[in-house]
Coordinates of C-alpha atoms in Angstrom, one line a residue:
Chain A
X187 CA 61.3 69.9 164.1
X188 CA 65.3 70.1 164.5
X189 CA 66.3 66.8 163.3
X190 CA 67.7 68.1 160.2
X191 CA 69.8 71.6 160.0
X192 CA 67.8 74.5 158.1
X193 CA 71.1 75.6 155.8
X194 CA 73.7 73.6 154.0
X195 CA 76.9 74.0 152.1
X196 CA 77.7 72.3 149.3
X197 CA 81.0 72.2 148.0
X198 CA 81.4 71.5 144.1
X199 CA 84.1 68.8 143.5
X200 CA 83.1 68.4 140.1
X201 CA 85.9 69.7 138.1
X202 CA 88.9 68.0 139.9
X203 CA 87.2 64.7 141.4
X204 CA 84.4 64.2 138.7
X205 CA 86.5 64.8 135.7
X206 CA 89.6 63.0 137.1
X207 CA 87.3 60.2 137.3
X208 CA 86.4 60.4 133.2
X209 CA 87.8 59.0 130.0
X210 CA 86.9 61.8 127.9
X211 CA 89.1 64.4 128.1
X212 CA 88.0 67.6 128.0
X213 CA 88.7 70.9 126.5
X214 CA 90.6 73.6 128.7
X215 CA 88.7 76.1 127.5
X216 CA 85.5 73.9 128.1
X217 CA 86.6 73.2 131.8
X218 CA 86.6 77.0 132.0
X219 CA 83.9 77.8 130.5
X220 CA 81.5 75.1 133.1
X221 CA 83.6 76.6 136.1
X222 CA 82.5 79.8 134.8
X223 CA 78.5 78.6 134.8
X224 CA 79.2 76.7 138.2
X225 CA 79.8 79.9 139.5
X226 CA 76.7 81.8 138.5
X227 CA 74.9 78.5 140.2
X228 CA 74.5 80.1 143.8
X229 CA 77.2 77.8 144.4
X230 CA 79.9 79.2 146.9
X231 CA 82.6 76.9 146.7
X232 CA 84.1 75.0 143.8
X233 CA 87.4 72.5 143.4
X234 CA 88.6 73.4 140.3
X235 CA 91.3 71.2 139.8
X236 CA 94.2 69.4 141.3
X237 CA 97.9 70.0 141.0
X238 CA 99.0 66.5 141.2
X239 CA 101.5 65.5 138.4
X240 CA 100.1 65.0 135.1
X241 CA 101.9 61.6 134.3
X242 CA 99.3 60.2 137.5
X243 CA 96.2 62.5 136.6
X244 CA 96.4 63.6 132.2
X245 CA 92.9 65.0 132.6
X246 CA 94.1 67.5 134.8
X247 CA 97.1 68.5 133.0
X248 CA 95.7 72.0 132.2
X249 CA 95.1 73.1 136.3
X250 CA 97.6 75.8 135.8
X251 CA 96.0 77.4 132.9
X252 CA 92.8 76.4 133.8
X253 CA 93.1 78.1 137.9
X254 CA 94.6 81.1 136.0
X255 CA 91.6 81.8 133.3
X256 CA 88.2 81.3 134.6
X257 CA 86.6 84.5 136.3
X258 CA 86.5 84.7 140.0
X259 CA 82.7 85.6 141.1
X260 CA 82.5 87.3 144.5
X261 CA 81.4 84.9 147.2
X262 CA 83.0 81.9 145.9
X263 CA 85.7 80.1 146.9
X264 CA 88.3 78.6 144.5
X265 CA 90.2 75.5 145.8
X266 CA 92.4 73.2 144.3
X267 CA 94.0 69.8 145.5
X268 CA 97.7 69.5 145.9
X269 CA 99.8 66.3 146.6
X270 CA 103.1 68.2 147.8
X271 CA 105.1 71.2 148.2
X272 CA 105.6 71.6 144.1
X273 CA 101.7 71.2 143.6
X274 CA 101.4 73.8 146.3
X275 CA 103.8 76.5 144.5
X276 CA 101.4 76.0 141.1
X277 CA 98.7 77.0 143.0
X278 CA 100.1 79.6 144.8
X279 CA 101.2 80.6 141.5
X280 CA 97.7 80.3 140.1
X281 CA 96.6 82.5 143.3
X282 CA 93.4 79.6 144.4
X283 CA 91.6 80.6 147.2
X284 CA 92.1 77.6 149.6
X285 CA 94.1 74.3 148.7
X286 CA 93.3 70.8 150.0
X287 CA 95.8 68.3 150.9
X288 CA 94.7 64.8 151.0
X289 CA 96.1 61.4 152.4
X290 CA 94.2 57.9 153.0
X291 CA 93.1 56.4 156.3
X292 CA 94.3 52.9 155.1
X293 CA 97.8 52.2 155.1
X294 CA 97.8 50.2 151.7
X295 CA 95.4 52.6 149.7
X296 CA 97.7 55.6 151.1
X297 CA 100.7 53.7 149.7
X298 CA 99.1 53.4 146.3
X299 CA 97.8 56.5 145.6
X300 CA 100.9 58.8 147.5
X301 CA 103.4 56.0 146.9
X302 CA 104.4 57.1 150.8
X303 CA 103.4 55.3 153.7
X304 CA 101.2 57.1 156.1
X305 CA 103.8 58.1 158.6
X306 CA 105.9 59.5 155.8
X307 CA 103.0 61.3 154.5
X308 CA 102.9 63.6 157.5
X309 CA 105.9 65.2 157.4
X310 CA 104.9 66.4 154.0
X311 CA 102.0 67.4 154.9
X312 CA 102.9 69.5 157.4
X313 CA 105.0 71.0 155.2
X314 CA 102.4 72.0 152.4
X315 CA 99.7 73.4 155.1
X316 CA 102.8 75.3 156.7
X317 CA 103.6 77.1 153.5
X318 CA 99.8 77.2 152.7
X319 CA 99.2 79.5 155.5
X320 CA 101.9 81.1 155.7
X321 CA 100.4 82.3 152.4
X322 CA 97.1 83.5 153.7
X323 CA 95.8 80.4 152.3
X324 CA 92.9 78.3 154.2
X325 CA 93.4 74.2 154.4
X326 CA 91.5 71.3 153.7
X327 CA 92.3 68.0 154.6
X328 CA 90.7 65.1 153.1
X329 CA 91.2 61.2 154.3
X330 CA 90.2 59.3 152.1
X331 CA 88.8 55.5 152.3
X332 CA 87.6 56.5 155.6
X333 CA 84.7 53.9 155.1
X334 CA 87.0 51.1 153.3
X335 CA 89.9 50.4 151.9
X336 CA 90.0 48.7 148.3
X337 CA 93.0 46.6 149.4
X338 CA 92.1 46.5 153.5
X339 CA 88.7 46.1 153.8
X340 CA 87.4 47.3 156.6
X341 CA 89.3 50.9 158.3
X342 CA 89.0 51.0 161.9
X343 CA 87.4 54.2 163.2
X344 CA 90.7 54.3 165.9
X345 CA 92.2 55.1 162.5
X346 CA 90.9 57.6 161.0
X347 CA 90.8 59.1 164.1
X348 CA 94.3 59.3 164.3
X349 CA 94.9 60.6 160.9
X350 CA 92.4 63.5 161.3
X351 CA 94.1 64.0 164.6
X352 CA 97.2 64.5 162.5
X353 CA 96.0 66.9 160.1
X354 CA 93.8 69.2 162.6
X355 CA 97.1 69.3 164.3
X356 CA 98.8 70.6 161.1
X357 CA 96.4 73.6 161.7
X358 CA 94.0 72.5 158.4
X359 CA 90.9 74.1 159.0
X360 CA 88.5 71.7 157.5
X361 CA 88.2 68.1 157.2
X362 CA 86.3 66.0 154.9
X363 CA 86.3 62.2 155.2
X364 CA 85.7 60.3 151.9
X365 CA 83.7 57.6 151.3
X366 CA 86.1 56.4 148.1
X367 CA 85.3 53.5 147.2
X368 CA 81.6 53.9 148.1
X369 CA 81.1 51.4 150.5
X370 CA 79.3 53.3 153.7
X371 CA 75.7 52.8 154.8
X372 CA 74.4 55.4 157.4
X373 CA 75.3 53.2 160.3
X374 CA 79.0 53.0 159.8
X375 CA 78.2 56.9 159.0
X376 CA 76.8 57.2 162.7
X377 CA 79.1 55.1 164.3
X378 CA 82.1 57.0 162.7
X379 CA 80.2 60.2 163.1
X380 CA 80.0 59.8 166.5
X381 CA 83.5 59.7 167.6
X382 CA 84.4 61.7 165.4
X383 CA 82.4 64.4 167.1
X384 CA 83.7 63.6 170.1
X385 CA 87.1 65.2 169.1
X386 CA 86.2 67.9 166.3
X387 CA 83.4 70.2 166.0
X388 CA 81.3 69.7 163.6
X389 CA 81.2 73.4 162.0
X390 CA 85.2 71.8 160.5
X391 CA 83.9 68.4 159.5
X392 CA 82.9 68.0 155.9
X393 CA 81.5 64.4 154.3
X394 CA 82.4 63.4 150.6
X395 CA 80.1 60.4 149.5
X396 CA 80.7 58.6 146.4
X397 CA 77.2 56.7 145.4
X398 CA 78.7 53.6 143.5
X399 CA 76.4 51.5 145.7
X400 CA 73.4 53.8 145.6
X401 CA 73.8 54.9 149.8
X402 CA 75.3 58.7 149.0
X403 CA 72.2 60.4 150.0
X404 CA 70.9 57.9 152.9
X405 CA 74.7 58.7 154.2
X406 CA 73.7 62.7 153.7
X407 CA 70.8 61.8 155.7
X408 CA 72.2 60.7 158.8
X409 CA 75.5 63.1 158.2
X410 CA 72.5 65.9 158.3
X411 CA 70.8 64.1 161.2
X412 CA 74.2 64.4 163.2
X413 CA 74.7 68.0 162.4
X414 CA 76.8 68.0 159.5
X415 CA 76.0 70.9 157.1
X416 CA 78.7 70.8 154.6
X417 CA 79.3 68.1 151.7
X418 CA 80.8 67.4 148.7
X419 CA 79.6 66.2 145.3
X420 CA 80.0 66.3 141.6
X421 CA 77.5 68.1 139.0
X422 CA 75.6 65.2 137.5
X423 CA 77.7 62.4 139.5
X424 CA 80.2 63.3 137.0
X425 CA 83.0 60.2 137.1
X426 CA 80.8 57.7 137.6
X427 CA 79.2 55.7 135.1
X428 CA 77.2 52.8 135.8
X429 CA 78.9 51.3 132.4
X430 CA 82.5 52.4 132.7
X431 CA 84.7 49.7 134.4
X432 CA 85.9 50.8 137.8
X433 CA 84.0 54.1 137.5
X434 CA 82.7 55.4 140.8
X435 CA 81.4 58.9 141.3
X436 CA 80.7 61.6 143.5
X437 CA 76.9 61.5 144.9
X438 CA 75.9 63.9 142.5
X439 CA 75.0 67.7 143.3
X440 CA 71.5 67.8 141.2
X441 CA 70.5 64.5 143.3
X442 CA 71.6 66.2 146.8
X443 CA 70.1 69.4 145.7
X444 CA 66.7 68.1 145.1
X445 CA 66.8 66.3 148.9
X446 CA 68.0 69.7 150.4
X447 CA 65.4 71.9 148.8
X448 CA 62.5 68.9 149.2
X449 CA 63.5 68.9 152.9
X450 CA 63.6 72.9 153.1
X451 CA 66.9 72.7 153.6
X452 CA 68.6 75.9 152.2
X453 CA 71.6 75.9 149.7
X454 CA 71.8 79.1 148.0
X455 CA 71.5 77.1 144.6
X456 CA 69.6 77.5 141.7
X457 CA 68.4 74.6 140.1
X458 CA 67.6 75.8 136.9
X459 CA 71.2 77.0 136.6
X460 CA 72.4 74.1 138.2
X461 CA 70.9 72.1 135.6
X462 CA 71.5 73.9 132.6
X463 CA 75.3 73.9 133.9
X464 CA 75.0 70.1 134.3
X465 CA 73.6 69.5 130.6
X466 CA 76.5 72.1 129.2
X467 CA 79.1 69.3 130.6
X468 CA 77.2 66.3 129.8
X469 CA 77.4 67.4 126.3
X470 CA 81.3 68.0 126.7
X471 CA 81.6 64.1 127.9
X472 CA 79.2 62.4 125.1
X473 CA 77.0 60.1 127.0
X474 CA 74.4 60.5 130.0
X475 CA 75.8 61.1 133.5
X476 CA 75.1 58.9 136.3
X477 CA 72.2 61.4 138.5
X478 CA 69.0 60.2 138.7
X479 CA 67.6 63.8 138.9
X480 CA 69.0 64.9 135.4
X481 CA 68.6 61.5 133.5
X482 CA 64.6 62.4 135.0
X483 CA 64.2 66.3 134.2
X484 CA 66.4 65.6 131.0
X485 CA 63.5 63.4 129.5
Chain B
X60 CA 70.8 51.6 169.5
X61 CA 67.0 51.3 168.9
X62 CA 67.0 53.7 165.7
X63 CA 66.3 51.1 163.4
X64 CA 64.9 48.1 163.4
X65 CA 66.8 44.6 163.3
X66 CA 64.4 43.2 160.8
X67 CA 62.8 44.3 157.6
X68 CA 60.6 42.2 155.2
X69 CA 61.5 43.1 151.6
X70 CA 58.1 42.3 149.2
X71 CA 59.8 42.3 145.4
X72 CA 57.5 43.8 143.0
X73 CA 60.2 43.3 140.5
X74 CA 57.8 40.9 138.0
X75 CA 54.8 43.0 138.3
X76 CA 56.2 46.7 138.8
X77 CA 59.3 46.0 136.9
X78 CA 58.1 44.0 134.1
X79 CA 55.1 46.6 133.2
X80 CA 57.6 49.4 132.9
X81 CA 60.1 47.6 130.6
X82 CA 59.6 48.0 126.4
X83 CA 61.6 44.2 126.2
X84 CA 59.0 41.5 125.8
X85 CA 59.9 38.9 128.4
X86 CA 59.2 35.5 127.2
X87 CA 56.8 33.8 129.6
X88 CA 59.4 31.1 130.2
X89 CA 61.5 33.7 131.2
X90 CA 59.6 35.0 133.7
X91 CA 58.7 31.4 135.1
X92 CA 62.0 30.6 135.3
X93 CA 63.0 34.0 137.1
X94 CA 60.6 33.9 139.3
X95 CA 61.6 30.5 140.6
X96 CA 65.1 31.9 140.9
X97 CA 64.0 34.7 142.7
X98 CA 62.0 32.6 145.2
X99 CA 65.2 30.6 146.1
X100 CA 67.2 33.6 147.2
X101 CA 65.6 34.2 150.7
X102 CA 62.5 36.4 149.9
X103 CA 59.4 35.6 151.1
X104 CA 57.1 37.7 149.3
X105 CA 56.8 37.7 145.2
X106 CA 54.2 39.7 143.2
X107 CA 54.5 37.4 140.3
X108 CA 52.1 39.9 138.1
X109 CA 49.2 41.7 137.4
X110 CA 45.8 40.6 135.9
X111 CA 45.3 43.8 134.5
X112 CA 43.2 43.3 131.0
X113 CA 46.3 43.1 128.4
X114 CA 44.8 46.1 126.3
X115 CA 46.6 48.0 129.2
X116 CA 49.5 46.0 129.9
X117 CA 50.8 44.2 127.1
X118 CA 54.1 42.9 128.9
X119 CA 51.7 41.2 131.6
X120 CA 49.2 39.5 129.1
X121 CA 50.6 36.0 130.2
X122 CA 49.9 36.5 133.9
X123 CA 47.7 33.4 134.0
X124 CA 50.4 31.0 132.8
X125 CA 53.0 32.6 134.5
X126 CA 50.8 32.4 137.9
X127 CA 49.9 28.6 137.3
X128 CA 53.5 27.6 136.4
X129 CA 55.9 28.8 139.1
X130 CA 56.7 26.3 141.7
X131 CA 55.6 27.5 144.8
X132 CA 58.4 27.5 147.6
X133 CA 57.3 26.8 150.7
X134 CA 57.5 30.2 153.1
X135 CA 57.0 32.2 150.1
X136 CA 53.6 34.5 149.5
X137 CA 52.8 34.6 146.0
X138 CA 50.9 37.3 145.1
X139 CA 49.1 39.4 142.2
X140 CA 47.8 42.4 141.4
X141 CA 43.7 42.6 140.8
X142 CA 42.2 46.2 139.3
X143 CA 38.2 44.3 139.5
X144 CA 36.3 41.2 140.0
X145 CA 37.1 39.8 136.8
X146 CA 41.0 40.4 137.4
X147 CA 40.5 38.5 141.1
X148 CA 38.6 35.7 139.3
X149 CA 42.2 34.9 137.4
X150 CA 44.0 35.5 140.2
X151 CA 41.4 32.9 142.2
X152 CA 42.0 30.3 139.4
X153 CA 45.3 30.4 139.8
X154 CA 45.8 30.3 143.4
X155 CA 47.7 32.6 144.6
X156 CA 48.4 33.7 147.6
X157 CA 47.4 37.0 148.0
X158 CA 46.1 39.7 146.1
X159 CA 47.0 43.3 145.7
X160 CA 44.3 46.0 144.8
X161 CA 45.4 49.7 143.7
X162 CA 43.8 53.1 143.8
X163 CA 45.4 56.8 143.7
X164 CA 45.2 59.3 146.5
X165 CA 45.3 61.8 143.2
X166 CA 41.8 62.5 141.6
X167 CA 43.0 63.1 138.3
X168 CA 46.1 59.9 138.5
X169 CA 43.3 57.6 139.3
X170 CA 41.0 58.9 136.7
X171 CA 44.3 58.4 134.0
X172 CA 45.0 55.2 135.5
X173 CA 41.6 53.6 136.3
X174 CA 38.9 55.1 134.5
X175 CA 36.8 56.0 137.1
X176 CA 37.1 58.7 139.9
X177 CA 37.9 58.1 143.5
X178 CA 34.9 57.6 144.9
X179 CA 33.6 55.6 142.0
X180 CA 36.7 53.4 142.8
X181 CA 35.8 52.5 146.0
X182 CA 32.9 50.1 145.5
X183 CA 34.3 48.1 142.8
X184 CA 37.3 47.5 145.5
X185 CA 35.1 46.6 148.0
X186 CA 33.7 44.0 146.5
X187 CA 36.9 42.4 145.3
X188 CA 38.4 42.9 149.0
X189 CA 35.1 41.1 150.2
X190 CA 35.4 38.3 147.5
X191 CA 39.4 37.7 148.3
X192 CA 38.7 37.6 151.9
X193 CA 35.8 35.1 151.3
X194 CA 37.9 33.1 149.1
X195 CA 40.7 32.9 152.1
X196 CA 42.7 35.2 150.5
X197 CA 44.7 38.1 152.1
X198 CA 44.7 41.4 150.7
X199 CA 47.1 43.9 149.9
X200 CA 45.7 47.7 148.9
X201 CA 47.9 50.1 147.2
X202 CA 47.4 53.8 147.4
X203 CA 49.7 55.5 144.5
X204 CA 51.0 58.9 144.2
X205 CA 50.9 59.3 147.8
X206 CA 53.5 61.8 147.5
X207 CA 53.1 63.3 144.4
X208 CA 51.0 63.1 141.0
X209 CA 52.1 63.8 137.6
X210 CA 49.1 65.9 136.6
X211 CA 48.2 67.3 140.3
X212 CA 51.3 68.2 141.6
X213 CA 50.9 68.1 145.6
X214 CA 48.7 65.2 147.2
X215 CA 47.5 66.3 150.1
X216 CA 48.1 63.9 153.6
X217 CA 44.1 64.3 154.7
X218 CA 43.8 62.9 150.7
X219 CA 45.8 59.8 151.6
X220 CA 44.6 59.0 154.7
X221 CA 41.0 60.0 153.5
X222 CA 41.8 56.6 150.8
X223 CA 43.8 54.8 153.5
X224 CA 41.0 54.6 155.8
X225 CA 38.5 53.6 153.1
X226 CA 40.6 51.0 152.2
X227 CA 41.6 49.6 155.7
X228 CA 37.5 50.0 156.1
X229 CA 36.7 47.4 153.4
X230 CA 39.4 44.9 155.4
X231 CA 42.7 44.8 153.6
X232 CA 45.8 43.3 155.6
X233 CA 47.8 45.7 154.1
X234 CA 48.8 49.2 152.8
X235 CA 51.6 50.2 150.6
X236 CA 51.7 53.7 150.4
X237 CA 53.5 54.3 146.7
X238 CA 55.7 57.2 145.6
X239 CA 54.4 56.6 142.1
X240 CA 56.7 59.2 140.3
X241 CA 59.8 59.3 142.5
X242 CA 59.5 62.6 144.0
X243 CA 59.3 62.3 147.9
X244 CA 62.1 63.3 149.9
X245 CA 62.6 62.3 153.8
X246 CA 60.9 65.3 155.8
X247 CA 57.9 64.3 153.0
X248 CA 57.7 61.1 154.1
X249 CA 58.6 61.8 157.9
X250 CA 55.3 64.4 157.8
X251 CA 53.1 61.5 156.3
X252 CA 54.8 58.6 158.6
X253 CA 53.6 61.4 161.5
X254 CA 50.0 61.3 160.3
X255 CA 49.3 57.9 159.1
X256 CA 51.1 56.5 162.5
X257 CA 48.8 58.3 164.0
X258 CA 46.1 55.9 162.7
X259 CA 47.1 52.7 161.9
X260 CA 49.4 50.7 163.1
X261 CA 53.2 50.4 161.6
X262 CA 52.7 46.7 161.3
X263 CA 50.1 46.7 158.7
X264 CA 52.2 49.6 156.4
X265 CA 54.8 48.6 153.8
X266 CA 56.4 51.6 152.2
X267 CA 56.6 51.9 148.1
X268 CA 59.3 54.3 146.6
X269 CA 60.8 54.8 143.4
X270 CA 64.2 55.8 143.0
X271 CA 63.3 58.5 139.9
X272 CA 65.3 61.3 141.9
X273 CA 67.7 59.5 143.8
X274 CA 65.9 59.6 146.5
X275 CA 64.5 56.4 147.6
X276 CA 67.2 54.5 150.2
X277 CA 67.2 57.5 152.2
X278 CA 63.3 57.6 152.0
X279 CA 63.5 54.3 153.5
X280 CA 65.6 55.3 155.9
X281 CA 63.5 57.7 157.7
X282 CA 61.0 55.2 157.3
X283 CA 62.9 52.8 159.4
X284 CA 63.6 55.5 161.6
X285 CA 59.7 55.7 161.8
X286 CA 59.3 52.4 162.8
X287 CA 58.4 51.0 159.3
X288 CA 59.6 47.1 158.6
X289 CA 58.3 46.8 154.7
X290 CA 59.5 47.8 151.9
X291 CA 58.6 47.1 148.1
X292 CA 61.2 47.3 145.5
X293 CA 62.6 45.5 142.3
X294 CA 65.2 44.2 141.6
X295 CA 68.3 45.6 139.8
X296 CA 65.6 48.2 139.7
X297 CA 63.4 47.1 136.9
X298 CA 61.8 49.4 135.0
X299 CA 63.6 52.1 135.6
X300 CA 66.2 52.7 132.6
X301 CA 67.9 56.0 133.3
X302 CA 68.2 56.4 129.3
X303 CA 64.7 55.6 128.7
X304 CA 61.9 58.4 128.4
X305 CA 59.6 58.2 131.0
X306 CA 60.5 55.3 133.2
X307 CA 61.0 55.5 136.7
X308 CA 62.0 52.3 138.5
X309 CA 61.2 51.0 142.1
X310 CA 64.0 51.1 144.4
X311 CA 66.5 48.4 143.5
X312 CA 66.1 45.2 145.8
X313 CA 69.9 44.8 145.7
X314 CA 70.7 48.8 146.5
X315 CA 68.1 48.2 149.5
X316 CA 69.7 44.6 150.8
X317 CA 72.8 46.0 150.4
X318 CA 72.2 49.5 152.7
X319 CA 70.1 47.8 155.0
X320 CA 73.0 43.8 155.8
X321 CA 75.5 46.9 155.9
X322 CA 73.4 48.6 158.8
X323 CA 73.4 45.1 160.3
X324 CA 69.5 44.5 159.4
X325 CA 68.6 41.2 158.9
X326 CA 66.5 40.4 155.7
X327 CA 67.2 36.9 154.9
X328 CA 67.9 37.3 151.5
X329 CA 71.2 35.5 150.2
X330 CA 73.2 38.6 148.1
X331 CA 74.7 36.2 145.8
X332 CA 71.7 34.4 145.1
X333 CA 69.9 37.6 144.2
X334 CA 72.3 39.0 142.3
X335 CA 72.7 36.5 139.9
X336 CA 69.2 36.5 139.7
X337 CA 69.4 40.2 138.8
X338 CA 72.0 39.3 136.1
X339 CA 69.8 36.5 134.9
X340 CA 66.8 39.2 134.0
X341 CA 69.3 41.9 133.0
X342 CA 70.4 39.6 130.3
X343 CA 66.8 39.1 129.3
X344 CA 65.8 42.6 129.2
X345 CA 69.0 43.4 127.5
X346 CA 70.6 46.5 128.7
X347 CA 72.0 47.4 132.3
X348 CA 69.3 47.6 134.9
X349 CA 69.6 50.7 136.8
X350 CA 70.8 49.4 140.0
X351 CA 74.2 50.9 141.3
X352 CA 74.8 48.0 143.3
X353 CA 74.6 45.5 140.4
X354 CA 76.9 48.0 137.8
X355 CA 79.3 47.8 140.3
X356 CA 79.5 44.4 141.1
X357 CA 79.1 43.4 137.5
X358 CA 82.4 45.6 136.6

């Protein structure tokens, strides 16, 4: 039976996509000390924050101190987001493992969230990966609303095309394409899937689901049916409460975790851990996270 | 693109399945009144309740009113759920459509549940499939915690099919084959699909999950990919509150609509018809219903 791959790789967003996405700010030494537990999850890659300006992002005004403090395990990679060359030189600075850059396939959503419009993102861009690897650094590049566009609508897969184009050509050597909004059901997945793999391989392609309309892990499904092994997600579904206006989270890692290891599908993770470390920061935000798997083992 | 199918018929269990896992007493007007919302939004199958004695199921003592009151829609199966011959007597009297019996592939789950082992089980539903049948009624058989019970752990696939067969033996039209707890993931179901396919055909098999893990949309989707074309669920998913000890909700009618008009698969169910319908009962049961689909639209 091949239709599903035997190993995957999950890659933690948690701390920088899940908390960004949270009223309650937390503690910098509680941020540390979950990064800390997330890395004694089997986990092997983890986004600990982004060095985006704090007047856009205030929960993630600590990344400096926050990149600096927590202990480095062996065999996990530290990453951080970065906007531009300045976010870039803080984590240089802060010495992260691998930084993402990150732009949106829609013009209008790109223009919102960068305040550039696409064409003048590049340039940019280029600039940060340049300097990235220059450093010894390894590149991620995310596009975001690659299944919809708040303002747009629908995002033409002849778009997204072109920006990944872009960024592979920038020498990035991963790309994740976000579900942002969480619109995507697994035939725009295959569809977009499909020519996509037409151009990259898919050892350098990455999917980041959001689960806002409950899809996330039939997305997985036919991401893992096309021969995608490596996803993002958020401890818990951390960012996304079903009762918080405008909230909308990360599938969440506990949820995916339990598919993988139902499926025999290998991810190094220990649930227990996982868990306990998924409790630890529910406490730190005061009310019950969004996964279905920890509202159910919690009871 | 044959990989799934253009057509699925969604049966909502939301009144039965729903309303026996809620604490919030619905007032029988309620109900009446929901139900006759629900049957103008495109479905075409209702279970309206259960004529379980009320000892069991309090929130479903008012079965018999609620059955003789709705106004039946033309194109729409009404039916209930029957545990004996006195439970299909009610359901006789008040006329509806079809009637649903229930037994567990689990030993010990249908002990819990029904009092009587499995193959002590068998007779009594014999002679309620017979009596149905005679009384021109179609019959819809049940087998719960086909992928999982709470006290046995595994269920084994010869166990399911072994009740399967029984069941299709004493002439039902029908079998929904229920992940009672929420804990099958897609190679689970893919193995089963295999082995059951093998036996009967897909047009007499309607698929039953609950979402208790997250799991359940992309359980369906394997199913589709099986060649499956019914599906159970509730809407808003009912009965399962996230904060609530020990509830675990069918799949949300509106998550499920939602994935499968986004993967072009027609339904005939009118998504702003049902979701005010969902909001109509959410206000009733008074809290958020579990659905992400209906948190997010209601933000």
């Amino acid at each position: 039976m091949n239709k599903w791959p035997k190993q995957v790789t999950i890659k933690e967003v948690g701390p920088r996509d899940g908390l960004q996405n949270e009223k309650t700010q937390i503690a910098t030494e509680d941020k540390i000390a979950w990064i800390n537990q997330l890395s004694k999850t089997g986990l092997t890659y983890i986004e600990i924050t982004s060095f985006v300006h704090p007047k856009w992002i205030p929960q993630l005004a600590d990344a400096l101190e926050v990149a600096m403090r927590i202990e480095r395990a062996p065999g996990v990679t530290y990453a951080a987001l970065v906007p531009n060359q300045k976010g870039l030189e803080k984590a240089l600075a802060a010495e992260v493992d691998e930084v993402a850059v990150f732009m949106s396939a829609s013009e209008t959503h790109n223009r919102k969230n960068i305040n550039k419009s696409i064409e003048e993102t590049f340039p940019v861009l280029e600039e940060v990966v340049k300097t990235a690897k220059r450093a010894g650094k390894t590149v991620r590049g995310y596009v975001s609303t690659a299944f919809g566009c708040p303002y747009e609508g629908n995002v033409s897969i002849e778009q997204v095309i072109r920006v990944s184009e872009r960024l592979f050509a920038m020498g990035i050597d991963e790309l994740s394409l976000g579900d942002t909004i969480g619109v995507a059901t697994p035939k725009q997945v295959l569809e977009l899937l499909e020519a996509v793999l037409q151009r990259f391989p898919k050892e350098k392609l990455a999917m980041h689901f959001h689960d806002t309309r409950g899809t996330a892990l039939a997305n997985i499904l036919v991401s893992l049916e096309m021969g995608i092994t490596t996803f993002d997600s958020s401890l818990g579904g951390l960012g996304g409460c079903p009762y918080a206006p405008g909230a909308s989270g990360n599938v969440a890692t506990d949820d995916l975790v339990y598919m993988l290891h139902g499926m025999g599908i290998a991810t190094g993770i220990d649930v227990e851990r996982l868990t306990a470390t998924a409790l630890f920061i529910q406490d730190k935000i005061g009310r019950p996270l969004s996964s279905r798997y920890l509202q159910t083992i919690a009871r």
